[in-house]
mmCIF file of C-alpha atoms in Angstrom:
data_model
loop_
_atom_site.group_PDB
_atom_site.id
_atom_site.type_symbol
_atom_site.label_atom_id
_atom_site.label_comp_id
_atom_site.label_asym_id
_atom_site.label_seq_id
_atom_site.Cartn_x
_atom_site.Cartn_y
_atom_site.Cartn_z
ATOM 1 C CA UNK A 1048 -91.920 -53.659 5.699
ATOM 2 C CA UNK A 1049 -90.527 -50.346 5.670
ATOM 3 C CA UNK A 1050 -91.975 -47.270 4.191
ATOM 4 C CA UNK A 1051 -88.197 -45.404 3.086
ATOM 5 C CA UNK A 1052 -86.080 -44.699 -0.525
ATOM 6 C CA UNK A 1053 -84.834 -48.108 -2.026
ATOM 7 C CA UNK A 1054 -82.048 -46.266 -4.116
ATOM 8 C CA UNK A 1055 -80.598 -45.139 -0.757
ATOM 9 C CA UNK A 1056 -81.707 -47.627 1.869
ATOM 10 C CA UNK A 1057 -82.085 -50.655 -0.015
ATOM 11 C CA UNK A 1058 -78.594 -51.049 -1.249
ATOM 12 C CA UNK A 1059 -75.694 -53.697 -1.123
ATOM 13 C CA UNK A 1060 -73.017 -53.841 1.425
ATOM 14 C CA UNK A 1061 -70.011 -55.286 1.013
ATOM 15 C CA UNK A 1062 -68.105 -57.416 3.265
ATOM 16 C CA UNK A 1063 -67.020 -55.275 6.247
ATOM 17 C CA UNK A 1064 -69.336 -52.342 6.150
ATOM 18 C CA UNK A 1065 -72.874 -51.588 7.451
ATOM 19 C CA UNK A 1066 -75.744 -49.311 6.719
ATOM 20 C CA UNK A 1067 -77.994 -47.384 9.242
ATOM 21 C CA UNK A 1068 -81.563 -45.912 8.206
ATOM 22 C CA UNK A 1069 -84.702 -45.408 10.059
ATOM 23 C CA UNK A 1070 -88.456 -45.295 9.200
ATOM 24 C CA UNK A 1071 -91.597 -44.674 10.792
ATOM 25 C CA UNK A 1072 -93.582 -47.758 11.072
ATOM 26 C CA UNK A 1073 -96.895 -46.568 11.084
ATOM 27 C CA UNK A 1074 -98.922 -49.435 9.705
ATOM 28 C CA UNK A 1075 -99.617 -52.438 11.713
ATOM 29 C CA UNK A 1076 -99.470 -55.750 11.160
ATOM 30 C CA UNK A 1077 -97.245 -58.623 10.431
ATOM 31 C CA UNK A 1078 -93.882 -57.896 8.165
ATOM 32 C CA UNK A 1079 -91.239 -59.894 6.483
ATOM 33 C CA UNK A 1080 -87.803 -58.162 5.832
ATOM 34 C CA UNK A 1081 -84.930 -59.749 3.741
ATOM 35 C CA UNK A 1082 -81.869 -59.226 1.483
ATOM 36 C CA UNK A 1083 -82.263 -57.822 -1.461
ATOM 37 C CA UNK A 1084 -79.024 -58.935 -2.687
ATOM 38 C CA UNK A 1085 -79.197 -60.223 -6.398
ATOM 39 C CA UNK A 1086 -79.899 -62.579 -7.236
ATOM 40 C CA UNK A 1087 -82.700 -61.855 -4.522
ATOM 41 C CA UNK A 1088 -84.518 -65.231 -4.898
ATOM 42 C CA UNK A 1089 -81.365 -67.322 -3.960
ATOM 43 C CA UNK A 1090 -80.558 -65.369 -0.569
ATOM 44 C CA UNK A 1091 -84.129 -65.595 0.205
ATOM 45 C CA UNK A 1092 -84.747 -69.296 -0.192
ATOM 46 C CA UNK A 1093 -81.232 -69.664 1.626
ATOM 47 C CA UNK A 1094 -83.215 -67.786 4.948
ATOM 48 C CA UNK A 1095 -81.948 -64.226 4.650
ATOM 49 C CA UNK A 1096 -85.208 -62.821 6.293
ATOM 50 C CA UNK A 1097 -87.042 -62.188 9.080
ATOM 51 C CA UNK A 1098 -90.260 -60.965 10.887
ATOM 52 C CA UNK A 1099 -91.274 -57.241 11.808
ATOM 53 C CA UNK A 1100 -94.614 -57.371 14.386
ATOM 54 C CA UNK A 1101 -96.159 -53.398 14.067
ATOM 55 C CA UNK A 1102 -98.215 -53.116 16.745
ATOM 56 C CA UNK A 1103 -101.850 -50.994 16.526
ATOM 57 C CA UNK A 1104 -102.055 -47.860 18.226
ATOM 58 C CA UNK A 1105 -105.481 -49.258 19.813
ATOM 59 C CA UNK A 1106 -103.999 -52.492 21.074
ATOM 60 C CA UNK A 1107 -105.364 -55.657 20.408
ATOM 61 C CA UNK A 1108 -107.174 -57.565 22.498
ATOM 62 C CA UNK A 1109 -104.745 -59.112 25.240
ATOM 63 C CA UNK A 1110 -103.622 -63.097 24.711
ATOM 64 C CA UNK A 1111 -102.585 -65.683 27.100
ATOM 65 C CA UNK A 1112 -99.939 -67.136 24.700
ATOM 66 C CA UNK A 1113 -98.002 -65.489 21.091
ATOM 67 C CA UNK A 1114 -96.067 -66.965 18.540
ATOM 68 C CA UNK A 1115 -94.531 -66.151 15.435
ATOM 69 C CA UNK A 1116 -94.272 -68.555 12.473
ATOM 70 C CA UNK A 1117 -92.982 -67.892 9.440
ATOM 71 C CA UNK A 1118 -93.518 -70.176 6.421
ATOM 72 C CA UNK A 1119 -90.680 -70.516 4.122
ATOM 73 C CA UNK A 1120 -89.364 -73.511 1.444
ATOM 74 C CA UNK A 1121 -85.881 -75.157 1.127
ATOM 75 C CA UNK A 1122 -84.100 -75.892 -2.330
ATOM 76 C CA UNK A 1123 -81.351 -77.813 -1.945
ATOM 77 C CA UNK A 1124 -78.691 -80.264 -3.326
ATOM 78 C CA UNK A 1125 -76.555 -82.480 -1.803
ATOM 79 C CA UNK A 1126 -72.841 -81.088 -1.832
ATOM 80 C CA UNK A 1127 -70.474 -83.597 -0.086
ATOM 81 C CA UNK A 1128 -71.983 -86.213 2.517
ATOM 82 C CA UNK A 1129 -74.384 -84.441 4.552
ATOM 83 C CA UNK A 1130 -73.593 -80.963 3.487
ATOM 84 C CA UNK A 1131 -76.297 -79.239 1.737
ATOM 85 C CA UNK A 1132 -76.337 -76.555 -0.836
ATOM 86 C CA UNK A 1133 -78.660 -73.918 -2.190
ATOM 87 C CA UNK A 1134 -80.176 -75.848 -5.369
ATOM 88 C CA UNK A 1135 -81.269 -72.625 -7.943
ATOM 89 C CA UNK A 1136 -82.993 -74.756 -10.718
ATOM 90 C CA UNK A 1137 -85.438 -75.938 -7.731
ATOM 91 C CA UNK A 1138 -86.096 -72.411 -7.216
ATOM 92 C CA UNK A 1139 -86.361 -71.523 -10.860
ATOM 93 C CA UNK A 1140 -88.952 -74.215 -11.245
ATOM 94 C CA UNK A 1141 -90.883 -73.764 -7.354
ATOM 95 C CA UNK A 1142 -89.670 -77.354 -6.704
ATOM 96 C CA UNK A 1143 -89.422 -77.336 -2.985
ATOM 97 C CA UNK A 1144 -87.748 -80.156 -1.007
ATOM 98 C CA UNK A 1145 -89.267 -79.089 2.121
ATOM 99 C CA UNK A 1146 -91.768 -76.379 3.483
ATOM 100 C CA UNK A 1147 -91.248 -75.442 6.638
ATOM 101 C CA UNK A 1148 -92.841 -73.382 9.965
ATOM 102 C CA UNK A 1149 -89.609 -71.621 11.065
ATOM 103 C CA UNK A 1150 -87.263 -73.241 9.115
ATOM 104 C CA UNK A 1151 -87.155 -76.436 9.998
ATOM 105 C CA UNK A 1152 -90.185 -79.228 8.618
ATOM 106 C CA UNK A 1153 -92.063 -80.769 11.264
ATOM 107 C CA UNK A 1154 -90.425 -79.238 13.984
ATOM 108 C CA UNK A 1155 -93.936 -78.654 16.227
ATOM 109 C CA UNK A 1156 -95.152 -81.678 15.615
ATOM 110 C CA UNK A 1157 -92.644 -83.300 17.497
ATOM 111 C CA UNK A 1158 -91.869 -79.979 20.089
ATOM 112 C CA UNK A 1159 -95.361 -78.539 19.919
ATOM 113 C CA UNK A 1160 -96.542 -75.061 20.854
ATOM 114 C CA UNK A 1161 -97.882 -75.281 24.485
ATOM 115 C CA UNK A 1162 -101.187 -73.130 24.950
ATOM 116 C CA UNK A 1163 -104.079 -72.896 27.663
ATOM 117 C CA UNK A 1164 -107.846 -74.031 26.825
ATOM 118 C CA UNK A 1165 -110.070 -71.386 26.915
ATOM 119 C CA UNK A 1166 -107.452 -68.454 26.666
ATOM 120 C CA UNK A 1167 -106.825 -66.450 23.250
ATOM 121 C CA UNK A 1168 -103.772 -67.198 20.599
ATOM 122 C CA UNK A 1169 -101.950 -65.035 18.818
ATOM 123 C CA UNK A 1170 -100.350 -65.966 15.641
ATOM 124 C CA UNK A 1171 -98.414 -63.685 14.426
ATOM 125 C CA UNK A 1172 -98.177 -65.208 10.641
ATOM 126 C CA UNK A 1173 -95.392 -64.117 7.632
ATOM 127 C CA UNK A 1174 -95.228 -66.270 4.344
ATOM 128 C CA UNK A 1175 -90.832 -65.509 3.640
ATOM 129 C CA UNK A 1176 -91.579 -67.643 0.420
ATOM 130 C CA UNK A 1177 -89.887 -67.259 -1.667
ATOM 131 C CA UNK A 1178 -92.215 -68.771 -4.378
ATOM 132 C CA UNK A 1179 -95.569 -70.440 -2.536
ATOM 133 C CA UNK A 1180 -98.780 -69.138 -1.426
ATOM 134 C CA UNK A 1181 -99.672 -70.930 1.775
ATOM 135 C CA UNK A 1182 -103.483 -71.797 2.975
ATOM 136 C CA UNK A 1183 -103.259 -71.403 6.897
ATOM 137 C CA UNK A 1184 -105.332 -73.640 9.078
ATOM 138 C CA UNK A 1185 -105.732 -74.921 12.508
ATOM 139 C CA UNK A 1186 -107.911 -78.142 12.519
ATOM 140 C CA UNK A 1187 -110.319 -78.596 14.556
ATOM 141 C CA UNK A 1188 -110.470 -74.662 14.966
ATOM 142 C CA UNK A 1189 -111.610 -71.471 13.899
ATOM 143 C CA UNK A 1190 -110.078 -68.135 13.892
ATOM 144 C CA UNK A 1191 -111.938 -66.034 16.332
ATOM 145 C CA UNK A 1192 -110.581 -62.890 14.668
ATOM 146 C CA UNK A 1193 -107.662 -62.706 11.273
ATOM 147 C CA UNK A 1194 -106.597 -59.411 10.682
ATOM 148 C CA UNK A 1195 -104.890 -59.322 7.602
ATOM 149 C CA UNK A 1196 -102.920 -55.917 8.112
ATOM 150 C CA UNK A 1197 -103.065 -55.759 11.792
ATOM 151 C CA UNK A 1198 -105.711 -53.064 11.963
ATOM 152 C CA UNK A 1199 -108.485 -53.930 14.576
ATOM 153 C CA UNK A 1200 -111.486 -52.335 12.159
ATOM 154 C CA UNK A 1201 -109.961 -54.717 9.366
ATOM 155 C CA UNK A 1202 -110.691 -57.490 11.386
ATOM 156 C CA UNK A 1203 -112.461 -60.677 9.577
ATOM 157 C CA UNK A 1204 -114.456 -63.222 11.942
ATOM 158 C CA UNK A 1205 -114.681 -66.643 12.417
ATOM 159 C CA UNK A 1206 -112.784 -67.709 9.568
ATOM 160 C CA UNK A 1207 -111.759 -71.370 9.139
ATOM 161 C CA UNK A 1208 -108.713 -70.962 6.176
ATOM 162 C CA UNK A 1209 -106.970 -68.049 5.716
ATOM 163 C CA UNK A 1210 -104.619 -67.589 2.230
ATOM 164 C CA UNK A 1211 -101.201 -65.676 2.448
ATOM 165 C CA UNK A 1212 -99.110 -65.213 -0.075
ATOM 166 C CA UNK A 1213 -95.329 -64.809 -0.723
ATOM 167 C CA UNK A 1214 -93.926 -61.613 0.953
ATOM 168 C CA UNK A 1215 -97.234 -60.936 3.635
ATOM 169 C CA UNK A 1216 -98.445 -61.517 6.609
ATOM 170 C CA UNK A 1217 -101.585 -61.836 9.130
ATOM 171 C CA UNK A 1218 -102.408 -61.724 12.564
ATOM 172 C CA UNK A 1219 -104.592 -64.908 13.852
ATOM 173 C CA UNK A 1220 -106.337 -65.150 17.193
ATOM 174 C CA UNK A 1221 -108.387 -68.175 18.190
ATOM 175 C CA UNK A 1222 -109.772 -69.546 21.436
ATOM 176 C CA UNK A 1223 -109.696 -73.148 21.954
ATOM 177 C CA UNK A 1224 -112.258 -73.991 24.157
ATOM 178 C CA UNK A 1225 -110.810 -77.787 25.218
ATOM 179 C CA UNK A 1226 -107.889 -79.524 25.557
ATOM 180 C CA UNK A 1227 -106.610 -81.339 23.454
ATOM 181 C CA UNK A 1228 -103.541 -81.537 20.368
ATOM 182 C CA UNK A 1229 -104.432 -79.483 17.203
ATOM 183 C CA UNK A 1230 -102.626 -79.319 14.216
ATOM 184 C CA UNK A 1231 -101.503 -76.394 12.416
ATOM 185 C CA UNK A 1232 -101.179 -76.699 8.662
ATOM 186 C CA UNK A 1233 -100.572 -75.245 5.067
ATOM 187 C CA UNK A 1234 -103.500 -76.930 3.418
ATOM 188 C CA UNK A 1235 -102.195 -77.383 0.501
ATOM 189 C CA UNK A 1236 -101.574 -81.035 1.187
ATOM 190 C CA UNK A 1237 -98.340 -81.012 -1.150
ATOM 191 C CA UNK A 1238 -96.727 -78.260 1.561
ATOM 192 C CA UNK A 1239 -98.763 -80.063 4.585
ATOM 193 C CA UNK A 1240 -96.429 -83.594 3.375
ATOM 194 C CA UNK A 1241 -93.147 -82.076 3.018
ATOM 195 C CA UNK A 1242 -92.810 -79.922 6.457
ATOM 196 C CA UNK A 1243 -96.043 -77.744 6.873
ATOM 197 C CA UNK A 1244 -97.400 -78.961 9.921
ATOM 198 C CA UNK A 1245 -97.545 -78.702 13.419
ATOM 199 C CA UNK A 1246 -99.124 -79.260 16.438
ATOM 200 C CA UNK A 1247 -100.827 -77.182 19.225
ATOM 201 C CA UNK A 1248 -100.819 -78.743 22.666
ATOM 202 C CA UNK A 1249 -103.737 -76.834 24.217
ATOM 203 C CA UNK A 1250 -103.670 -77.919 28.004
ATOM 204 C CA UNK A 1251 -105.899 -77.324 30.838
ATOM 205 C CA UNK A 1252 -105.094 -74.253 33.204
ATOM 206 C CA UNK A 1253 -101.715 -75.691 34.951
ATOM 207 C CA UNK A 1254 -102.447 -79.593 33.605
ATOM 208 C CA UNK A 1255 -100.460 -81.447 32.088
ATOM 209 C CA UNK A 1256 -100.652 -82.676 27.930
ATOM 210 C CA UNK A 1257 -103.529 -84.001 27.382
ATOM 211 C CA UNK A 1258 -102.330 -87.727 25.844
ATOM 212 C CA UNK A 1259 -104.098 -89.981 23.518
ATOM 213 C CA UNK A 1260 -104.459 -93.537 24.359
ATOM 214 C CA UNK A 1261 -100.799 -94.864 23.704
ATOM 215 C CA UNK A 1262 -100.685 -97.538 21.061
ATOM 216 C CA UNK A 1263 -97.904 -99.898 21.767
ATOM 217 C CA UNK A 1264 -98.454 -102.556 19.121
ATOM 218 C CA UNK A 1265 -101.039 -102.857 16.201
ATOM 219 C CA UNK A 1266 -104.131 -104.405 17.031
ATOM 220 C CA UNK A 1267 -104.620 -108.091 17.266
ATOM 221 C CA UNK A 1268 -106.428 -109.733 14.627
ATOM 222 C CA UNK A 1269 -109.164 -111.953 15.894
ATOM 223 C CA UNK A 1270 -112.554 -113.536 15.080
ATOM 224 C CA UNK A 1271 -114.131 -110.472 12.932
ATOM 225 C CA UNK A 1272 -116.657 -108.768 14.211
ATOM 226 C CA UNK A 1273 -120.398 -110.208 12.536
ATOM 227 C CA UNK A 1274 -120.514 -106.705 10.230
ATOM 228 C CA UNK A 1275 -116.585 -108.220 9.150
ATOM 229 C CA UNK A 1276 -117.492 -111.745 8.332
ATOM 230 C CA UNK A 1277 -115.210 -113.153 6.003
ATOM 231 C CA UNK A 1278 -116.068 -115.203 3.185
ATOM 232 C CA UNK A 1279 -115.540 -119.423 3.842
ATOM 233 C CA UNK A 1280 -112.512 -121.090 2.785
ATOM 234 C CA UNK A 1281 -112.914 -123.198 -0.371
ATOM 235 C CA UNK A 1282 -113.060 -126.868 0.646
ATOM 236 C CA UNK A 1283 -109.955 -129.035 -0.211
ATOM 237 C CA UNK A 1284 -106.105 -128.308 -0.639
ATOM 238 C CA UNK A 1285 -104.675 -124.494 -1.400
ATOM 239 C CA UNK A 1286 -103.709 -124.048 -5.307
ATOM 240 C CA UNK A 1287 -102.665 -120.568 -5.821
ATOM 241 C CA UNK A 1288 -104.943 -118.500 -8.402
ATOM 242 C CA UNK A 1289 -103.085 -116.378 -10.320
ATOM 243 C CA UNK A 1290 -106.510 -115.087 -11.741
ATOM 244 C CA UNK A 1291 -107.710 -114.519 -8.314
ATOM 245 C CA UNK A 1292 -104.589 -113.237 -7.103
ATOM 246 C CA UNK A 1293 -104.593 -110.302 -10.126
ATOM 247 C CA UNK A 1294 -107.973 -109.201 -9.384
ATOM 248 C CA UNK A 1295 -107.787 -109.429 -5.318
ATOM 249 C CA UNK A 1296 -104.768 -107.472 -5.891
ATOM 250 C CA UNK A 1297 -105.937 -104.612 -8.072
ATOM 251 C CA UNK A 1298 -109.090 -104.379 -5.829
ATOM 252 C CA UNK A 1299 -106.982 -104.130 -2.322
ATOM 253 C CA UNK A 1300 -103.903 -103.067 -2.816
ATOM 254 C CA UNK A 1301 -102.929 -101.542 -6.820
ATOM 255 C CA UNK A 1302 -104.415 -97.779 -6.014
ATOM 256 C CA UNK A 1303 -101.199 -97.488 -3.271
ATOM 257 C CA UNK A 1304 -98.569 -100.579 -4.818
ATOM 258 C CA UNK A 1305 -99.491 -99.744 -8.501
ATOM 259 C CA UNK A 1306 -100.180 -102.040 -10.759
ATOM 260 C CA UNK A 1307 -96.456 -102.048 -11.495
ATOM 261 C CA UNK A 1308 -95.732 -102.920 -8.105
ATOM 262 C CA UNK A 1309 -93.200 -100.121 -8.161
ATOM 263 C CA UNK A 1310 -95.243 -98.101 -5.499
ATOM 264 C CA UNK A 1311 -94.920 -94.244 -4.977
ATOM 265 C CA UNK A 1312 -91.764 -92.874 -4.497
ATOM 266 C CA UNK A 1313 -91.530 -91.732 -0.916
ATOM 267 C CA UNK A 1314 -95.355 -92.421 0.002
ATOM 268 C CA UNK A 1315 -95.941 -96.470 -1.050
ATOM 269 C CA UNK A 1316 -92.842 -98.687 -0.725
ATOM 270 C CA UNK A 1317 -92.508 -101.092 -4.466
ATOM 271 C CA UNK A 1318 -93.239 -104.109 -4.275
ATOM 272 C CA UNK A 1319 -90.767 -104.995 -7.054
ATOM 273 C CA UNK A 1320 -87.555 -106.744 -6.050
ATOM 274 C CA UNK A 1321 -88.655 -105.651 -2.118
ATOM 275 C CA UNK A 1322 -86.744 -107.693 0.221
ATOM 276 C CA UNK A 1323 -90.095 -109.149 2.587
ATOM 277 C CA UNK A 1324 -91.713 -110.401 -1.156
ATOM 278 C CA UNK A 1325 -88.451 -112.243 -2.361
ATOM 279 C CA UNK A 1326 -87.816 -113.377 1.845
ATOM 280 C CA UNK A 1327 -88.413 -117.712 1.325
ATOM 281 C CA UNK A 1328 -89.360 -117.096 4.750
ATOM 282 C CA UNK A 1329 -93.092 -114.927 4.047
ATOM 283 C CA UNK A 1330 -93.590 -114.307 8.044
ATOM 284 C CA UNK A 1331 -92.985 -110.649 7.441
ATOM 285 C CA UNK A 1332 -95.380 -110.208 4.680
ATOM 286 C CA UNK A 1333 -97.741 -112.313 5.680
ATOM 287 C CA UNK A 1334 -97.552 -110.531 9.019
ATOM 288 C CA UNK A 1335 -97.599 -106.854 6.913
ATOM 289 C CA UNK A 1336 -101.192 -107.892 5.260
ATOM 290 C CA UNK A 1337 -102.647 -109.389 8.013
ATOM 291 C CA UNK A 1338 -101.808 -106.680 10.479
ATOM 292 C CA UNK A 1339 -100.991 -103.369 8.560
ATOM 293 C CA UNK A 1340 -97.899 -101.529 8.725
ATOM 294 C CA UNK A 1341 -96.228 -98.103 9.934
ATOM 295 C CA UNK A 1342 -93.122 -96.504 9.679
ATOM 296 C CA UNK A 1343 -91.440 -99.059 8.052
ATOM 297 C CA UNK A 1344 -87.682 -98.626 7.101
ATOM 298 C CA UNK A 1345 -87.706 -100.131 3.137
ATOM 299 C CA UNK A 1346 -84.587 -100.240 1.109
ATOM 300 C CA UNK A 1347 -83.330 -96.963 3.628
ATOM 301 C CA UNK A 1348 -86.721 -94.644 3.127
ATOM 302 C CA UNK A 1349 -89.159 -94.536 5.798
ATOM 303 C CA UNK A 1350 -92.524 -94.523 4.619
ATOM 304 C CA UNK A 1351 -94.877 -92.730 7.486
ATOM 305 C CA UNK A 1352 -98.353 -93.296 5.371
ATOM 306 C CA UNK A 1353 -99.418 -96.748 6.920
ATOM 307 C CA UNK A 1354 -100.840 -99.814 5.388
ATOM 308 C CA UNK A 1355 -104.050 -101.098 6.531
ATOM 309 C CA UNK A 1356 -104.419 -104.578 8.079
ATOM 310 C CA UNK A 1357 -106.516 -106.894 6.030
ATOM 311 C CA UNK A 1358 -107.051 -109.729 8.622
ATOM 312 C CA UNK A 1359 -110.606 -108.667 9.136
ATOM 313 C CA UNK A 1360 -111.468 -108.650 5.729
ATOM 314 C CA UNK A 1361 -109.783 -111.265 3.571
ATOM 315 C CA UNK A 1362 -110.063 -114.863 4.546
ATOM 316 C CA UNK A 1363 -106.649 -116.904 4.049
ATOM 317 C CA UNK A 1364 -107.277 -118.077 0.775
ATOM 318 C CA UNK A 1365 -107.363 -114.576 -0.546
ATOM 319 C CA UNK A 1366 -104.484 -113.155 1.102
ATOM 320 C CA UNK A 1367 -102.484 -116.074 0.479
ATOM 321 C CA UNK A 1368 -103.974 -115.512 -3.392
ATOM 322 C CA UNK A 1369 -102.673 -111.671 -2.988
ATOM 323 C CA UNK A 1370 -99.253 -112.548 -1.463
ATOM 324 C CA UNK A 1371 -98.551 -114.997 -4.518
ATOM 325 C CA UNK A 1372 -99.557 -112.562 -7.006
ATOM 326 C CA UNK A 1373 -97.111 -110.300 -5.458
ATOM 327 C CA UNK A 1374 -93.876 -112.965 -5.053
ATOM 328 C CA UNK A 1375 -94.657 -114.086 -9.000
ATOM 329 C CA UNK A 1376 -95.138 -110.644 -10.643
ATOM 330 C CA UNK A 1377 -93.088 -107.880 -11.742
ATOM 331 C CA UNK A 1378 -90.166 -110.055 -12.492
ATOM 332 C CA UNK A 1379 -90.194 -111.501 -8.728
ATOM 333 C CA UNK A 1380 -89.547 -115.595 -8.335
ATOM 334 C CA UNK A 1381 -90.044 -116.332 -4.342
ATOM 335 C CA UNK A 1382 -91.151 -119.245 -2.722
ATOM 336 C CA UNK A 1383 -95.328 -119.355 -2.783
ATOM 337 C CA UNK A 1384 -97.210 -119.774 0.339
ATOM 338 C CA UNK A 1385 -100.532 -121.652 0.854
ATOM 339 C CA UNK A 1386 -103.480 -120.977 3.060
ATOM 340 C CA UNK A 1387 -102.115 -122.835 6.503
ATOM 341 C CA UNK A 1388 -99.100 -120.183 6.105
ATOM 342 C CA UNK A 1389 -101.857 -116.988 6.686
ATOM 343 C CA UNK A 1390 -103.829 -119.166 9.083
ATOM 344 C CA UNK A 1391 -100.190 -119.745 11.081
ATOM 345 C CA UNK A 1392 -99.422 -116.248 10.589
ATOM 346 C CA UNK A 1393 -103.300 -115.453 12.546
ATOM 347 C CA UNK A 1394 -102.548 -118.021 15.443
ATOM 348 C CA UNK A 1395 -98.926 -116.889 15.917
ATOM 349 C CA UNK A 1396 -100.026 -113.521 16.441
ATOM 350 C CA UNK A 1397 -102.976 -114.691 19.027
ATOM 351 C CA UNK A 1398 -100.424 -116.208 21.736
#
């Protein structure tokens, strides 16, 4: 950010000592400083750096509510118990554990900014790196105004997604005309899953959050609607068919389980040795397909993605078909179910 000699300004200091210098800051817009330190790219990823905010001579236009975010990415290894260290091959490589709006991942989703509908935002925006380009977003949004050095002529207009990369900054106003909760995001949806994301809580003037409906249990899984119909049970006693079972399987469930059943690590729990498939009691998975899933805690990683419920689209046969396939496959041996255990599994969930 500042305009000055490197060779005299930009120079260690050791333990103990300081440096003074001064610059005229003549340009506008949003800055990042840091330490320059060799090796420059560990101090940097380990959050030696900050924001500068130059305003314009001709001020911008006044807003109800600013903020500053800064984008940055954490490296790390684990030390000693919880203690975590600066990891420099992750750095080498751009293999980021988290990304993260002022250095800590998901931090306004669950504290979020607090603005008023119909007023302007500033964002005053810096990408600290040290390695990713970021692709700024608000959804459900657009910037009324992104100026890129700070410079009211420079201005750009109504712009949805704004790109920033390592080392720079913008300024972003928008005016959200209702209220509501809008999420700010990197859109890169790699970034956006690790940490990049956060919310807006745009409120009426002097109201109070505007809520969604809360949801304090997953839906319950009646008669489906006539558009839902599910297919008739076969007539006579439940035999389990693995043939069945294979293809129901790879049609409803393979593209997030794999056809492995070892999942994706950190997104879709394995099926594979999971505890709930090799249960002889199969009340929690039968209760998992029927009614979905969220947040579950599997072998000690919670997975956030949820599973859909399939009680509204697979009669009892299949599911009981599906759930067999998955307790005989991939090396598991559990106890089958039949098609009364699914049809329990509906009624129990009915009182």
């Amino acid at each position: 950010a500042a305009q000055t000699e490197p060779n005299l300004n930009y120079v260690d200091i050791d333990p103990g000592k300081s440096l003074k210098f001064s610059f005229v800051a003549d340009v506008p817009g949003a800055f990042i400083y840091h330490c320059e330190t060799q090796p420059i790219l560990l101090h940097v990823a380990s959050g030696m750096y900050g924001v500068l905010v130059v305003d314009p001579k001709v001020p911008l236009p006044p807003a109800s509510e600013s903020f500053v975010i800064e984008q940055s990415e954490w490296y790390t290894q684990q030390v000693a118990g919880k203690l975590m260290g600066p990891d420099y091959q992750k750095m080498i490589t751009e293999r980021p554990d988290e990304v993260v709006f002022n250095g800590v991942a998901f931090q306004y989703r669950e504290h979020p900014l607090v603005a008023t509908a119909g007023k302007r935002i500033r964002i005053y925006f810096v990408d600290a790196g040290p390695n990713l380009w970021t692709s700024f977003h608000v959804i459900g949004s657009m910037f009324d105004k992104v100026y890129p050095d700070g410079d009211p002529a420079h201005a750009l207009t109504d712009v949805s997604t704004y790109t920033v990369g390592p080392g720079a900054g913008a300024i972003f106003d928008l005016v959200i005309p209702k209220p509501g909760k809008y999420a700010f995001v990197d859109h890169d949806m790699a970034h956006l899953m690790i940490g990049a994301v956060g919310v807006i809580d745009v409120r009426a003037n002097g109201a109070a959050s505007a809520e969604a409906p809360a949801v304090t249990a997953p839906p319950v899984v009646s008669a489906p609607a006539a558009s839902q119909t599910l297919a008739p049970e076969p007539s006579g006693p439940y035999h389990f068919d693995s043939t069945k079972g294979a293809a129901l399987f790879s049609a409803n469930c393979a593209a997030c389980h794999q056809a492995t059943g070892l999942g994706m690590a950190g997104v879709f729990p394995p099926l594979k040795g999971n505890a709930a498939v090799l249960d002889p009691d199969p009340t929690k998975q039968i209760e998992a397909v029927l009614h979905g899933l969220h947040g579950e805690n599997i072998g000690g990683t919670v997975y956030a993605t949820p599973m859909p419920a399939f009680g509204n689209s697979l009669n009892n046969t299949d599911i009981a078909n599906i759930i067999n396939h998955e307790r005989s496959s991939w090396g598991n041996q559990s106890k089958l179910i039949t098609a009364n255990d699914v049809k329990a599994g509906r009624k129990a969930r009915l009182k």
